[in-house]
PDB file of C-alpha atoms in Angstrom:
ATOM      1  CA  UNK A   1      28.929  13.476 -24.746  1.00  0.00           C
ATOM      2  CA  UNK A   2      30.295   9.981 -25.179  1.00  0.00           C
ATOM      3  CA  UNK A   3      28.094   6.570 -26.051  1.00  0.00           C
ATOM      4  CA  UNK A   4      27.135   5.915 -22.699  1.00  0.00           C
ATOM      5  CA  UNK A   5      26.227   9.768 -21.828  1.00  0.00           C
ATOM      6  CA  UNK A   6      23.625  10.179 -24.528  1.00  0.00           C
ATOM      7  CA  UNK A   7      22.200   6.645 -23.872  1.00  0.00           C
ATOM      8  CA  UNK A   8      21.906   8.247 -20.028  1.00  0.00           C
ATOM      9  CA  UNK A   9      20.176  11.067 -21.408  1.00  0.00           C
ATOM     10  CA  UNK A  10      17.958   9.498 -23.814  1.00  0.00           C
ATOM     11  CA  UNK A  11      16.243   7.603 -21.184  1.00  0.00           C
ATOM     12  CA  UNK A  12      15.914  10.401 -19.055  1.00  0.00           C
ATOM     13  CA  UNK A  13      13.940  12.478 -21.414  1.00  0.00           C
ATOM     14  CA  UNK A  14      12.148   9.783 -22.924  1.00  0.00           C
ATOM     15  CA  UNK A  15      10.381  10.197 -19.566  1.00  0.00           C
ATOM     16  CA  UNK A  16       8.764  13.589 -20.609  1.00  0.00           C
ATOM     17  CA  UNK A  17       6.899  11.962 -23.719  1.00  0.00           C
ATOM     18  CA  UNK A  18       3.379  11.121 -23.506  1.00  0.00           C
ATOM     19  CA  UNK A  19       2.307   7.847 -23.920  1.00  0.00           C
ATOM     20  CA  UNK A  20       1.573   7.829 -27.383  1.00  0.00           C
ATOM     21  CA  UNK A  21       4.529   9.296 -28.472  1.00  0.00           C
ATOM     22  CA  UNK A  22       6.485   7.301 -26.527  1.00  0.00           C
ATOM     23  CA  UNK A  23       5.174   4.267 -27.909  1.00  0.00           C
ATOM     24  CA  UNK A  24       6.578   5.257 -31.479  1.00  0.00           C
ATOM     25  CA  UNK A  25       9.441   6.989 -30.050  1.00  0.00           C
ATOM     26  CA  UNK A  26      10.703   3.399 -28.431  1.00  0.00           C
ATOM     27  CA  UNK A  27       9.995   1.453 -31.605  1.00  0.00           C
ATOM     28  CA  UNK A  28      11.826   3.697 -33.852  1.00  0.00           C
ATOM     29  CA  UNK A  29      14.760   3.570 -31.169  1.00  0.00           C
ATOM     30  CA  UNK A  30      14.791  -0.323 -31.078  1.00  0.00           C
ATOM     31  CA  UNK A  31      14.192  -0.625 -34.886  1.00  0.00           C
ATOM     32  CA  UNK A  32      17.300   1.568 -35.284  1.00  0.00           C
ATOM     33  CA  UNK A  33      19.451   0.211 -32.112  1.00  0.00           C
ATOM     34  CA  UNK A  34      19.282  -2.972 -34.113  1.00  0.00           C
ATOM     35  CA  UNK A  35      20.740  -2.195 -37.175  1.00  0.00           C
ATOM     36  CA  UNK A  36      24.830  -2.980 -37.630  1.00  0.00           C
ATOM     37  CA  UNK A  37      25.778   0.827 -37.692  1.00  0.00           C
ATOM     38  CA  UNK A  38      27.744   2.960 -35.539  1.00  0.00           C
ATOM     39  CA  UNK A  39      26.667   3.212 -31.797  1.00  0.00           C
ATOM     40  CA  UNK A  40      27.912   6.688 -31.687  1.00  0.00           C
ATOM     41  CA  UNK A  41      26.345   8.143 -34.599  1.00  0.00           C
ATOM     42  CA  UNK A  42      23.203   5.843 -33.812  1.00  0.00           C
ATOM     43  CA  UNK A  43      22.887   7.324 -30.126  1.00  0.00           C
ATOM     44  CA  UNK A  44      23.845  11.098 -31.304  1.00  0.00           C
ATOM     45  CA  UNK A  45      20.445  10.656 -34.168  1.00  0.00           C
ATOM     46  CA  UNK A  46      18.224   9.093 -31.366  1.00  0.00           C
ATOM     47  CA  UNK A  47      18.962  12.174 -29.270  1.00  0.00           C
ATOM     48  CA  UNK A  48      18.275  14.492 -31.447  1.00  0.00           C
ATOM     49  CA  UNK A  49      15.261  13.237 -32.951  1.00  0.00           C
ATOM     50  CA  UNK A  50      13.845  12.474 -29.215  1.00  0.00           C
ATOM     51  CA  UNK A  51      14.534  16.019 -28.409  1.00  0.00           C
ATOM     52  CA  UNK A  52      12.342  17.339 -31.611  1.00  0.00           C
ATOM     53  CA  UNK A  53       9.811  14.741 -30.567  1.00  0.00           C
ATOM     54  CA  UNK A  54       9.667  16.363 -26.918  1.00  0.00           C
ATOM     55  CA  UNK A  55       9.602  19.857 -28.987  1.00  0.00           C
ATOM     56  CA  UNK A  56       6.898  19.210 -31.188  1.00  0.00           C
ATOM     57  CA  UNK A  57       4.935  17.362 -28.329  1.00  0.00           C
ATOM     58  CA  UNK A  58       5.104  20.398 -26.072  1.00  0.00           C
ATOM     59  CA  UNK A  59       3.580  22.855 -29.394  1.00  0.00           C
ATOM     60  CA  UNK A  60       0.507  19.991 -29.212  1.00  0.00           C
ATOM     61  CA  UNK A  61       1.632  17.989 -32.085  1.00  0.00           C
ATOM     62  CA  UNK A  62       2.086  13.802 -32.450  1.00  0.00           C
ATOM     63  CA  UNK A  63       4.740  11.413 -33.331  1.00  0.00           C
ATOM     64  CA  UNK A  64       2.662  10.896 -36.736  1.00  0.00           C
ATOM     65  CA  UNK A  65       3.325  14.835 -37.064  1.00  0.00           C
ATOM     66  CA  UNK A  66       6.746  14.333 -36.748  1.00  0.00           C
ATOM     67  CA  UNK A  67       7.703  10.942 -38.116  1.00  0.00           C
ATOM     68  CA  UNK A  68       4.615  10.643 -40.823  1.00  0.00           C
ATOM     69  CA  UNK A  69       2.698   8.168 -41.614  1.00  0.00           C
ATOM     70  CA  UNK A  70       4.896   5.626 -42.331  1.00  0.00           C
ATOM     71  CA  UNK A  71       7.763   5.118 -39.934  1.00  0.00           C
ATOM     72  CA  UNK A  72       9.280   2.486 -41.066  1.00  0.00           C
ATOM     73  CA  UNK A  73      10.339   3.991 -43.990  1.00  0.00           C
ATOM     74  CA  UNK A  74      11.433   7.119 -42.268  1.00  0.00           C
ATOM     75  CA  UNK A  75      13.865   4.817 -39.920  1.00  0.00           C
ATOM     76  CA  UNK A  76      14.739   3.484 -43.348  1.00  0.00           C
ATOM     77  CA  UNK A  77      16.027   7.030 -44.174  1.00  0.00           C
ATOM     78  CA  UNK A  78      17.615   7.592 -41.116  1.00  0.00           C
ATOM     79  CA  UNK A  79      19.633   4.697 -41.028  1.00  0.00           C
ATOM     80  CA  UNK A  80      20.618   4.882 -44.132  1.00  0.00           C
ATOM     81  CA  UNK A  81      22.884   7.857 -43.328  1.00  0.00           C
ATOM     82  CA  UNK A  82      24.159   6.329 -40.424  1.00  0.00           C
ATOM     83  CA  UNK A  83      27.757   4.959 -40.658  1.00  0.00           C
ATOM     84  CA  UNK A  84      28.419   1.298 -40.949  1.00  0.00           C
ATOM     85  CA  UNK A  85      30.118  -0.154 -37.722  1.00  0.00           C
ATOM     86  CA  UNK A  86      34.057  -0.848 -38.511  1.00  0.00           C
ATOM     87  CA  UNK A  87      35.189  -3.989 -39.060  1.00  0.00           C
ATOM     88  CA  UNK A  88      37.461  -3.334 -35.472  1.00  0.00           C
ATOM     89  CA  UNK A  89      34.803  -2.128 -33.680  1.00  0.00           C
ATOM     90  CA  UNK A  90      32.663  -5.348 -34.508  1.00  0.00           C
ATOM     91  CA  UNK A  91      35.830  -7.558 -34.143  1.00  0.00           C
ATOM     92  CA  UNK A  92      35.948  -5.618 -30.592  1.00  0.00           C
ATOM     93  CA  UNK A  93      31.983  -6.314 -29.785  1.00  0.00           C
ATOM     94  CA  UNK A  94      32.364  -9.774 -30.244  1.00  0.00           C
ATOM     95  CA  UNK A  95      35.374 -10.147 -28.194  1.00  0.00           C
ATOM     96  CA  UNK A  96      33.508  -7.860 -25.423  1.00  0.00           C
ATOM     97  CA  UNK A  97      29.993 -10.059 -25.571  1.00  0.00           C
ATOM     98  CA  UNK A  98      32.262 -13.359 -25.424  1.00  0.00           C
ATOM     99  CA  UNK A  99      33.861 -12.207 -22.373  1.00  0.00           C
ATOM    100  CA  UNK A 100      30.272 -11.365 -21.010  1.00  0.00           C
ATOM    101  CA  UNK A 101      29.322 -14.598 -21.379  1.00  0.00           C
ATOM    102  CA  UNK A 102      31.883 -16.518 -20.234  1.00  0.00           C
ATOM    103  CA  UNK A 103      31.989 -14.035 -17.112  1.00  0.00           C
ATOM    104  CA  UNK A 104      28.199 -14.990 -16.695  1.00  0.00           C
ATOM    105  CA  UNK A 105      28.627 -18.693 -16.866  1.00  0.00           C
ATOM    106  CA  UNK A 106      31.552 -19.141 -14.645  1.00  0.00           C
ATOM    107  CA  UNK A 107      29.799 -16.938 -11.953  1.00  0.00           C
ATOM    108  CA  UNK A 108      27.307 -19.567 -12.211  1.00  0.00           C
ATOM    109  CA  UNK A 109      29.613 -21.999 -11.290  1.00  0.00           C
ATOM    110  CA  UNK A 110      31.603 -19.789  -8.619  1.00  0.00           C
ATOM    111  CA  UNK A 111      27.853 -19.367  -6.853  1.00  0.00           C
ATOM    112  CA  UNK A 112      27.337 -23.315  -7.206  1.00  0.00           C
ATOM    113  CA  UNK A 113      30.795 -24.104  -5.921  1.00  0.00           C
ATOM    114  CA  UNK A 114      29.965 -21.540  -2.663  1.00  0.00           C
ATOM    115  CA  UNK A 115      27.009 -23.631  -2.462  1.00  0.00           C
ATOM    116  CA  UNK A 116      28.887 -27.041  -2.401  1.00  0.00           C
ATOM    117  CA  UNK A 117      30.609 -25.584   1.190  1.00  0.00           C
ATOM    118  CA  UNK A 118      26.892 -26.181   3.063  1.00  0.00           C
ATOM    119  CA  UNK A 119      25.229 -28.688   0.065  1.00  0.00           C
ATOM    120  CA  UNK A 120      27.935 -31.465  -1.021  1.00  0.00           C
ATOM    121  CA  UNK A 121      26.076 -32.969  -3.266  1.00  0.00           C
ATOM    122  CA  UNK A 122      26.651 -29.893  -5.433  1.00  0.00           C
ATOM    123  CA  UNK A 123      30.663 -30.083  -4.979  1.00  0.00           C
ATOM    124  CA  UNK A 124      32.146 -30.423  -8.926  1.00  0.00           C
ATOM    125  CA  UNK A 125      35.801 -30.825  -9.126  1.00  0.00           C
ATOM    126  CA  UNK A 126      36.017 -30.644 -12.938  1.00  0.00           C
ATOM    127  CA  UNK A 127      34.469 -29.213 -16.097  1.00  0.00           C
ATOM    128  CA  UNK A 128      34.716 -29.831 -19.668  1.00  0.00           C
ATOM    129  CA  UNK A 129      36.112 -27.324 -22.084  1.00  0.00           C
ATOM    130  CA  UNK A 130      33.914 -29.067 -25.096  1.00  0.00           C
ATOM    131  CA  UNK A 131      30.312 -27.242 -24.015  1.00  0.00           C
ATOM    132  CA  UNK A 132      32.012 -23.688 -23.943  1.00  0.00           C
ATOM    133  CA  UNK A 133      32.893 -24.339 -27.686  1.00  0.00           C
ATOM    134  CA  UNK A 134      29.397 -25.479 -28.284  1.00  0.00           C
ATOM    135  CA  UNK A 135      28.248 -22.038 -26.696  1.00  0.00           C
ATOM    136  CA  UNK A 136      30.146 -19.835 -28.798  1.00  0.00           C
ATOM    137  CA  UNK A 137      28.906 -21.660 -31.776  1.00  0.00           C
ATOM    138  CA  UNK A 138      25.143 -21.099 -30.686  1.00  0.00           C
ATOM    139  CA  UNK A 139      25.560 -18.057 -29.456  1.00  0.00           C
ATOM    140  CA  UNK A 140      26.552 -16.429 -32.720  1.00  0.00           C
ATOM    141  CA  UNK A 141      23.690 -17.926 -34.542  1.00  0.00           C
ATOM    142  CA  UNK A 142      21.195 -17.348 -31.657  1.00  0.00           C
ATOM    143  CA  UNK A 143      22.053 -14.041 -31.346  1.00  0.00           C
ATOM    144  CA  UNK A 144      22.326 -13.235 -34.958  1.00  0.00           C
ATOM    145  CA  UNK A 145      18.718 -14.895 -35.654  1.00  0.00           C
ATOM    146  CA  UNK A 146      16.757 -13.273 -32.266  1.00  0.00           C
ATOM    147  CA  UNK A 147      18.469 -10.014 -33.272  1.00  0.00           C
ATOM    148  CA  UNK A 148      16.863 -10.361 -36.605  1.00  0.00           C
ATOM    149  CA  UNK A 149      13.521 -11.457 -34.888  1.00  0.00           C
ATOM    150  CA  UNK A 150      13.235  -8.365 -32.937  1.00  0.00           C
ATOM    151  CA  UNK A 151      13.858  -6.061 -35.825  1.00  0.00           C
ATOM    152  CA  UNK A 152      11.249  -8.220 -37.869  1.00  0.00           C
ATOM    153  CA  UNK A 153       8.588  -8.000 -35.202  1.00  0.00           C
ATOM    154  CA  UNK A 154       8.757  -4.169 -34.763  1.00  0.00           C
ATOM    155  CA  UNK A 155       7.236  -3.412 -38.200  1.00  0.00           C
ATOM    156  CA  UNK A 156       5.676  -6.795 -38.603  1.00  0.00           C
ATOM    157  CA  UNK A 157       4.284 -10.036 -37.310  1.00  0.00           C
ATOM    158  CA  UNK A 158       4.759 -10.916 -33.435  1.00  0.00           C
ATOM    159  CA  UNK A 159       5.695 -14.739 -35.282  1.00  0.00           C
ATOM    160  CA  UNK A 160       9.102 -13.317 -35.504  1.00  0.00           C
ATOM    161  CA  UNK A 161       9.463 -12.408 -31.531  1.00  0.00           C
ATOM    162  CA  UNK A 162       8.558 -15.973 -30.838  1.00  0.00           C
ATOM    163  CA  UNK A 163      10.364 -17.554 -33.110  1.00  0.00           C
ATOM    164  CA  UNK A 164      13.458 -15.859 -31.013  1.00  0.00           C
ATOM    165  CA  UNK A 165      12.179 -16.853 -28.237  1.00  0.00           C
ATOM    166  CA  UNK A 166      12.156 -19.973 -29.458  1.00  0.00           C
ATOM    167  CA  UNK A 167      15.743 -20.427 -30.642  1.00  0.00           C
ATOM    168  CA  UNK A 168      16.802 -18.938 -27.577  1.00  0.00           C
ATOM    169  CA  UNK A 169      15.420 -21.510 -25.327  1.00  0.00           C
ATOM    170  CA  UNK A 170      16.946 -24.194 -28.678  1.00  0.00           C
ATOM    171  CA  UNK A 171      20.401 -22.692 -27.480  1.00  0.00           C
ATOM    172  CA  UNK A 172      19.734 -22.688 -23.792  1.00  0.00           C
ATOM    173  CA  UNK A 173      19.300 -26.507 -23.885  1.00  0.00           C
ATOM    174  CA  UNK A 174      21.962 -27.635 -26.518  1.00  0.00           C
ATOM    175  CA  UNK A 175      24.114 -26.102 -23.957  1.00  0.00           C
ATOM    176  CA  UNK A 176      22.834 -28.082 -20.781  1.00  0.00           C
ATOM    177  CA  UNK A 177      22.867 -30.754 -23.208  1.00  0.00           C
ATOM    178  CA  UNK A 178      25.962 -30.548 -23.878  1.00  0.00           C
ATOM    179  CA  UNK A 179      27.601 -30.257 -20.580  1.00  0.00           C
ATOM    180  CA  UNK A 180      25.923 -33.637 -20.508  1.00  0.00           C
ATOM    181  CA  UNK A 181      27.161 -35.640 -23.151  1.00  0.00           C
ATOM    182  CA  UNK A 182      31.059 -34.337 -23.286  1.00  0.00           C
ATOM    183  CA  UNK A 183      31.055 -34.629 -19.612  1.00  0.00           C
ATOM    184  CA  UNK A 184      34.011 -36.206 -18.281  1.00  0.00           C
ATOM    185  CA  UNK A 185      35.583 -35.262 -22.061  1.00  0.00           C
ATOM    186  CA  UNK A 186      38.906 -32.483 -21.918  1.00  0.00           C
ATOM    187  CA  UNK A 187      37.952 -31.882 -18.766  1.00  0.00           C
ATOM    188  CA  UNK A 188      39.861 -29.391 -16.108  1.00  0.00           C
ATOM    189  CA  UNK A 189      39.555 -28.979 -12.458  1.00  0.00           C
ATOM    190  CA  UNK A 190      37.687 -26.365 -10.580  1.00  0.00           C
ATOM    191  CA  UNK A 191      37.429 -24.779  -7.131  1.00  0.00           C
ATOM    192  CA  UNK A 192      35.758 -21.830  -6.237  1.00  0.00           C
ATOM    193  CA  UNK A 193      38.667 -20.062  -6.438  1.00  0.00           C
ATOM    194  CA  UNK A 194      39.761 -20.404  -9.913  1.00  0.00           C
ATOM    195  CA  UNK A 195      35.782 -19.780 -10.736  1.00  0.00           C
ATOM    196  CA  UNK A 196      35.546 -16.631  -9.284  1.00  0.00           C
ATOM    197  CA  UNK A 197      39.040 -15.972 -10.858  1.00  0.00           C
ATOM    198  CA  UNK A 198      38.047 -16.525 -13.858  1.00  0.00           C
ATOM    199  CA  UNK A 199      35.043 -14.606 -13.594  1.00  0.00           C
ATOM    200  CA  UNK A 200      36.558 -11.732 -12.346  1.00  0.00           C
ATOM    201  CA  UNK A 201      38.749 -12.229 -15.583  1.00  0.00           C
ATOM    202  CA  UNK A 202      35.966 -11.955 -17.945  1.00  0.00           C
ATOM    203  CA  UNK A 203      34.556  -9.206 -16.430  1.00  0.00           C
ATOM    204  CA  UNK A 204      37.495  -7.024 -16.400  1.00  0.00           C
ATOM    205  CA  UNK A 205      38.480  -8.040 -20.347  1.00  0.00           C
ATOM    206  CA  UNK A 206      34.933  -7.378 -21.206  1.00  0.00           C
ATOM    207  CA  UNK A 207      35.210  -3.704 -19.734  1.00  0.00           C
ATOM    208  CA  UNK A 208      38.619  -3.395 -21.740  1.00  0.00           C
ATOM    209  CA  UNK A 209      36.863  -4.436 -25.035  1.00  0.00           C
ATOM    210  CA  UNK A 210      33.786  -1.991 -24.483  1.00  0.00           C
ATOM    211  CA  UNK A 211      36.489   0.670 -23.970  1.00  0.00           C
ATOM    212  CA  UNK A 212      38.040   0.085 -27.113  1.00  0.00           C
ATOM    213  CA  UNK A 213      35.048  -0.747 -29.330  1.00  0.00           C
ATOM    214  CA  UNK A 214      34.170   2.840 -28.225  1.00  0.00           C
ATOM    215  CA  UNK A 215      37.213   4.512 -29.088  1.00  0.00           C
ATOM    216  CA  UNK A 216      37.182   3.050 -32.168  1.00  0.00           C
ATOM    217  CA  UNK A 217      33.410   3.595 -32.578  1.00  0.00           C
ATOM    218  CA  UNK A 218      34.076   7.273 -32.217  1.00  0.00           C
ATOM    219  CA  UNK A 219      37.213   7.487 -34.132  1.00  0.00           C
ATOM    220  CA  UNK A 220      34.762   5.811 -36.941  1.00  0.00           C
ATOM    221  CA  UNK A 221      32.189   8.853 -36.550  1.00  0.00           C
ATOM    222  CA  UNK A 222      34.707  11.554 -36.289  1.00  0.00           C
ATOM    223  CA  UNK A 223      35.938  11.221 -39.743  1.00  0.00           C
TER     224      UNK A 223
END
Protein backbone atom coordinates (compact mmCIF):
# COMPACT_ATOMS: atom_id res chain seq x y z
CA UNK A 1 0.00 0.00 0.00
CA UNK A 2 1.19 3.50 -0.76
CA UNK A 3 0.85 6.81 1.73
CA UNK A 4 -2.47 7.60 0.79
CA UNK A 5 -3.80 3.78 0.91
CA UNK A 6 -2.92 3.17 4.53
CA UNK A 7 -4.13 6.70 5.55
CA UNK A 8 -7.59 5.28 3.68
CA UNK A 9 -7.42 2.35 5.74
CA UNK A 10 -6.52 3.74 8.97
CA UNK A 11 -9.61 5.72 9.11
CA UNK A 12 -11.66 3.02 8.13
CA UNK A 13 -10.78 0.79 10.95
CA UNK A 14 -10.38 3.36 13.40
CA UNK A 15 -14.17 3.06 13.09
CA UNK A 16 -14.25 -0.41 14.85
CA UNK A 17 -12.57 1.01 18.16
CA UNK A 18 -14.60 1.77 21.06
CA UNK A 19 -14.73 5.00 22.34
CA UNK A 20 -12.19 4.83 24.81
CA UNK A 21 -9.74 3.38 22.81
CA UNK A 22 -10.28 5.52 20.22
CA UNK A 23 -9.73 8.45 22.21
CA UNK A 24 -5.99 7.32 22.87
CA UNK A 25 -5.72 5.73 19.61
CA UNK A 26 -6.31 9.43 17.85
CA UNK A 27 -3.95 11.20 20.23
CA UNK A 28 -1.14 8.89 19.77
CA UNK A 29 -1.84 9.22 15.86
CA UNK A 30 -1.79 13.12 15.97
CA UNK A 31 1.12 13.22 18.52
CA UNK A 32 3.05 11.08 16.00
CA UNK A 33 1.55 12.65 12.56
CA UNK A 34 3.24 15.72 13.91
CA UNK A 35 6.59 14.83 14.27
CA UNK A 36 9.17 15.70 11.09
CA UNK A 37 9.62 11.92 10.14
CA UNK A 38 8.79 9.94 7.23
CA UNK A 39 5.05 9.85 6.15
CA UNK A 40 5.52 6.41 4.87
CA UNK A 41 7.11 4.78 7.67
CA UNK A 42 4.83 7.03 10.02
CA UNK A 43 1.50 5.73 8.26
CA UNK A 44 2.90 1.93 7.90
CA UNK A 45 3.53 2.14 12.32
CA UNK A 46 0.02 3.79 12.78
CA UNK A 47 -1.45 0.83 10.90
CA UNK A 48 -0.04 -1.61 12.52
CA UNK A 49 -0.34 -0.50 15.93
CA UNK A 50 -4.23 0.41 15.18
CA UNK A 51 -4.65 -3.08 14.00
CA UNK A 52 -3.14 -4.61 17.50
CA UNK A 53 -5.30 -2.03 19.20
CA UNK A 54 -8.51 -3.47 17.31
CA UNK A 55 -6.89 -7.06 18.30
CA UNK A 56 -6.45 -6.59 21.79
CA UNK A 57 -9.87 -4.65 22.01
CA UNK A 58 -11.77 -7.57 20.53
CA UNK A 59 -9.84 -10.22 23.47
CA UNK A 60 -11.55 -7.43 26.11
CA UNK A 61 -8.47 -5.55 26.78
CA UNK A 62 -7.80 -1.37 26.78
CA UNK A 63 -5.57 1.04 25.12
CA UNK A 64 -3.79 1.33 28.71
CA UNK A 65 -3.27 -2.60 28.14
CA UNK A 66 -1.70 -2.00 25.10
CA UNK A 67 0.07 1.35 25.18
CA UNK A 68 0.72 1.44 29.24
CA UNK A 69 0.43 3.82 31.40
CA UNK A 70 2.28 6.38 30.04
CA UNK A 71 1.80 7.07 26.37
CA UNK A 72 3.64 9.68 25.81
CA UNK A 73 6.63 8.06 26.40
CA UNK A 74 5.67 5.05 24.41
CA UNK A 75 5.05 7.53 21.21
CA UNK A 76 8.45 8.71 22.36
CA UNK A 77 9.74 5.16 21.54
CA UNK A 78 7.98 4.79 18.55
CA UNK A 79 9.06 7.74 16.93
CA UNK A 80 12.21 7.42 17.74
CA UNK A 81 12.65 4.55 15.25
CA UNK A 82 10.92 6.25 12.70
CA UNK A 83 13.07 7.70 9.85
CA UNK A 84 13.77 11.35 9.62
CA UNK A 85 11.99 13.00 6.53
CA UNK A 86 14.78 13.76 3.65
CA UNK A 87 15.93 16.89 3.14
CA UNK A 88 14.09 16.47 -0.72
CA UNK A 89 11.12 15.29 0.52
CA UNK A 90 10.77 18.41 2.92
CA UNK A 91 12.22 20.71 0.15
CA UNK A 92 9.22 18.95 -1.93
CA UNK A 93 6.45 19.59 1.03
CA UNK A 94 7.13 23.03 1.11
CA UNK A 95 7.01 23.58 -2.50
CA UNK A 96 3.61 21.38 -2.51
CA UNK A 97 1.93 23.49 0.65
CA UNK A 98 3.10 26.84 -1.19
CA UNK A 99 1.34 25.88 -4.22
CA UNK A 100 -1.74 25.02 -1.95
CA UNK A 101 -1.85 28.21 -0.80
CA UNK A 102 -1.40 30.24 -3.48
CA UNK A 103 -4.05 27.92 -5.35
CA UNK A 104 -6.40 28.80 -2.32
CA UNK A 105 -5.92 32.50 -2.41
CA UNK A 106 -6.23 33.13 -6.05
CA UNK A 107 -9.50 31.02 -6.10
CA UNK A 108 -10.54 33.57 -3.73
CA UNK A 109 -10.02 36.10 -6.06
CA UNK A 110 -11.28 34.07 -9.26
CA UNK A 111 -14.78 33.64 -7.05
CA UNK A 112 -14.65 37.55 -6.24
CA UNK A 113 -13.87 38.49 -9.81
CA UNK A 114 -17.14 36.07 -10.96
CA UNK A 115 -18.82 38.09 -8.47
CA UNK A 116 -17.78 41.55 -9.93
CA UNK A 117 -19.94 40.31 -13.36
CA UNK A 118 -23.49 40.91 -11.18
CA UNK A 119 -21.77 43.22 -8.07
CA UNK A 120 -19.33 46.01 -9.65
CA UNK A 121 -18.38 47.35 -6.81
CA UNK A 122 -16.33 44.19 -6.29
CA UNK A 123 -14.57 44.50 -9.92
CA UNK A 124 -10.43 44.69 -9.06
CA UNK A 125 -8.30 45.17 -12.02
CA UNK A 126 -4.97 44.81 -10.19
CA UNK A 127 -3.16 43.19 -7.27
CA UNK A 128 0.01 43.63 -5.55
CA UNK A 129 2.72 41.05 -5.57
CA UNK A 130 4.15 42.59 -2.02
CA UNK A 131 1.26 40.73 0.36
CA UNK A 132 2.01 37.22 -1.28
CA UNK A 133 5.66 37.71 -0.01
CA UNK A 134 4.34 38.73 3.32
CA UNK A 135 2.28 35.35 3.29
CA UNK A 136 5.01 33.09 2.70
CA UNK A 137 6.92 34.74 5.41
CA UNK A 138 3.98 34.14 7.99
CA UNK A 139 3.07 31.17 6.84
CA UNK A 140 6.32 29.41 7.66
CA UNK A 141 6.38 30.74 11.12
CA UNK A 142 2.59 30.25 11.67
CA UNK A 143 2.69 26.98 10.62
CA UNK A 144 5.87 26.01 12.27
CA UNK A 145 4.58 27.54 15.77
CA UNK A 146 0.63 26.04 15.55
CA UNK A 147 2.30 22.78 14.49
CA UNK A 148 4.27 22.92 17.63
CA UNK A 149 1.07 24.01 19.60
CA UNK A 150 -0.82 21.02 18.66
CA UNK A 151 1.89 18.59 19.56
CA UNK A 152 2.29 20.58 22.95
CA UNK A 153 -1.39 20.42 23.77
CA UNK A 154 -1.78 16.62 23.22
CA UNK A 155 0.29 15.66 26.29
CA UNK A 156 -0.10 18.98 27.99
CA UNK A 157 -1.85 22.25 28.63
CA UNK A 158 -4.85 23.33 26.21
CA UNK A 159 -2.68 27.08 26.58
CA UNK A 160 -0.72 25.73 23.75
CA UNK A 161 -3.91 25.03 21.29
CA UNK A 162 -4.88 28.60 21.86
CA UNK A 163 -1.95 30.11 21.61
CA UNK A 164 -2.12 28.60 17.80
CA UNK A 165 -5.12 29.69 17.45
CA UNK A 166 -4.01 32.75 18.27
CA UNK A 167 -1.09 33.23 15.89
CA UNK A 168 -3.16 31.92 13.29
CA UNK A 169 -5.72 34.57 13.38
CA UNK A 170 -2.00 37.12 14.00
CA UNK A 171 -1.22 35.77 10.37
CA UNK A 172 -4.69 35.93 8.98
CA UNK A 173 -4.73 39.72 9.57
CA UNK A 174 -1.06 40.79 8.77
CA UNK A 175 -2.12 39.44 5.52
CA UNK A 176 -5.43 41.54 5.01
CA UNK A 177 -3.29 44.09 6.40
CA UNK A 178 -1.08 43.93 4.13
CA UNK A 179 -3.00 43.84 0.97
CA UNK A 180 -3.86 47.17 2.51
CA UNK A 181 -0.91 49.08 2.97
CA UNK A 182 1.25 47.86 -0.32
CA UNK A 183 -1.86 48.34 -2.26
CA UNK A 184 -1.36 50.05 -5.39
CA UNK A 185 2.65 48.96 -4.76
CA UNK A 186 4.22 46.28 -7.77
CA UNK A 187 1.03 45.81 -8.67
CA UNK A 188 -0.27 43.50 -11.81
CA UNK A 189 -3.54 43.26 -13.51
CA UNK A 190 -6.19 40.69 -13.06
CA UNK A 191 -9.29 39.27 -14.75
CA UNK A 192 -11.02 36.33 -13.95
CA UNK A 193 -9.35 34.63 -16.38
CA UNK A 194 -5.82 34.82 -15.45
CA UNK A 195 -7.26 34.06 -11.67
CA UNK A 196 -8.70 30.98 -12.39
CA UNK A 197 -5.53 30.34 -14.54
CA UNK A 198 -3.50 30.72 -12.08
CA UNK A 199 -5.38 28.74 -9.77
CA UNK A 200 -5.71 25.97 -11.85
CA UNK A 201 -1.79 26.36 -11.96
CA UNK A 202 -1.29 25.90 -8.37
CA UNK A 203 -3.40 23.20 -8.11
CA UNK A 204 -1.92 21.09 -10.71
CA UNK A 205 1.98 21.94 -9.40
CA UNK A 206 0.79 21.15 -5.98
CA UNK A 207 -0.41 17.56 -7.16
CA UNK A 208 3.10 17.23 -9.00
CA UNK A 209 4.98 18.07 -5.71
CA UNK A 210 2.80 15.58 -3.52
CA UNK A 211 3.73 13.01 -6.20
CA UNK A 212 7.23 13.48 -5.82
CA UNK A 213 7.54 14.13 -2.07
CA UNK A 214 6.03 10.58 -2.08
CA UNK A 215 8.34 8.94 -4.28
CA UNK A 216 10.97 10.25 -2.54
CA UNK A 217 9.29 9.59 0.84
CA UNK A 218 9.24 5.96 -0.09
CA UNK A 219 12.52 5.73 -1.74
CA UNK A 220 13.64 7.20 1.91
CA UNK A 221 11.85 4.12 3.73
CA UNK A 222 12.89 1.50 1.34
CA UNK A 223 16.48 1.69 2.15
Amino acid sequence: MNTTEMIKRNNERRELLNKENLKVYEDAMIYIRLNARSEYATESILLELLEHLIEAQQHGKSAQDVFGDDLHAYCDALIADIPRQSKQSWLLDILRYTTLLFSTLFAVYTVVQLLSYFIPSLKTESISLLPFVVIIGLSGITILVVLYALKASIFGTKTWFILGIGVYLIAIGGYVYSTIVFKGIWTVPINFWSCLAVTIVMFLLHQWFKRLSNKADLKLSRN
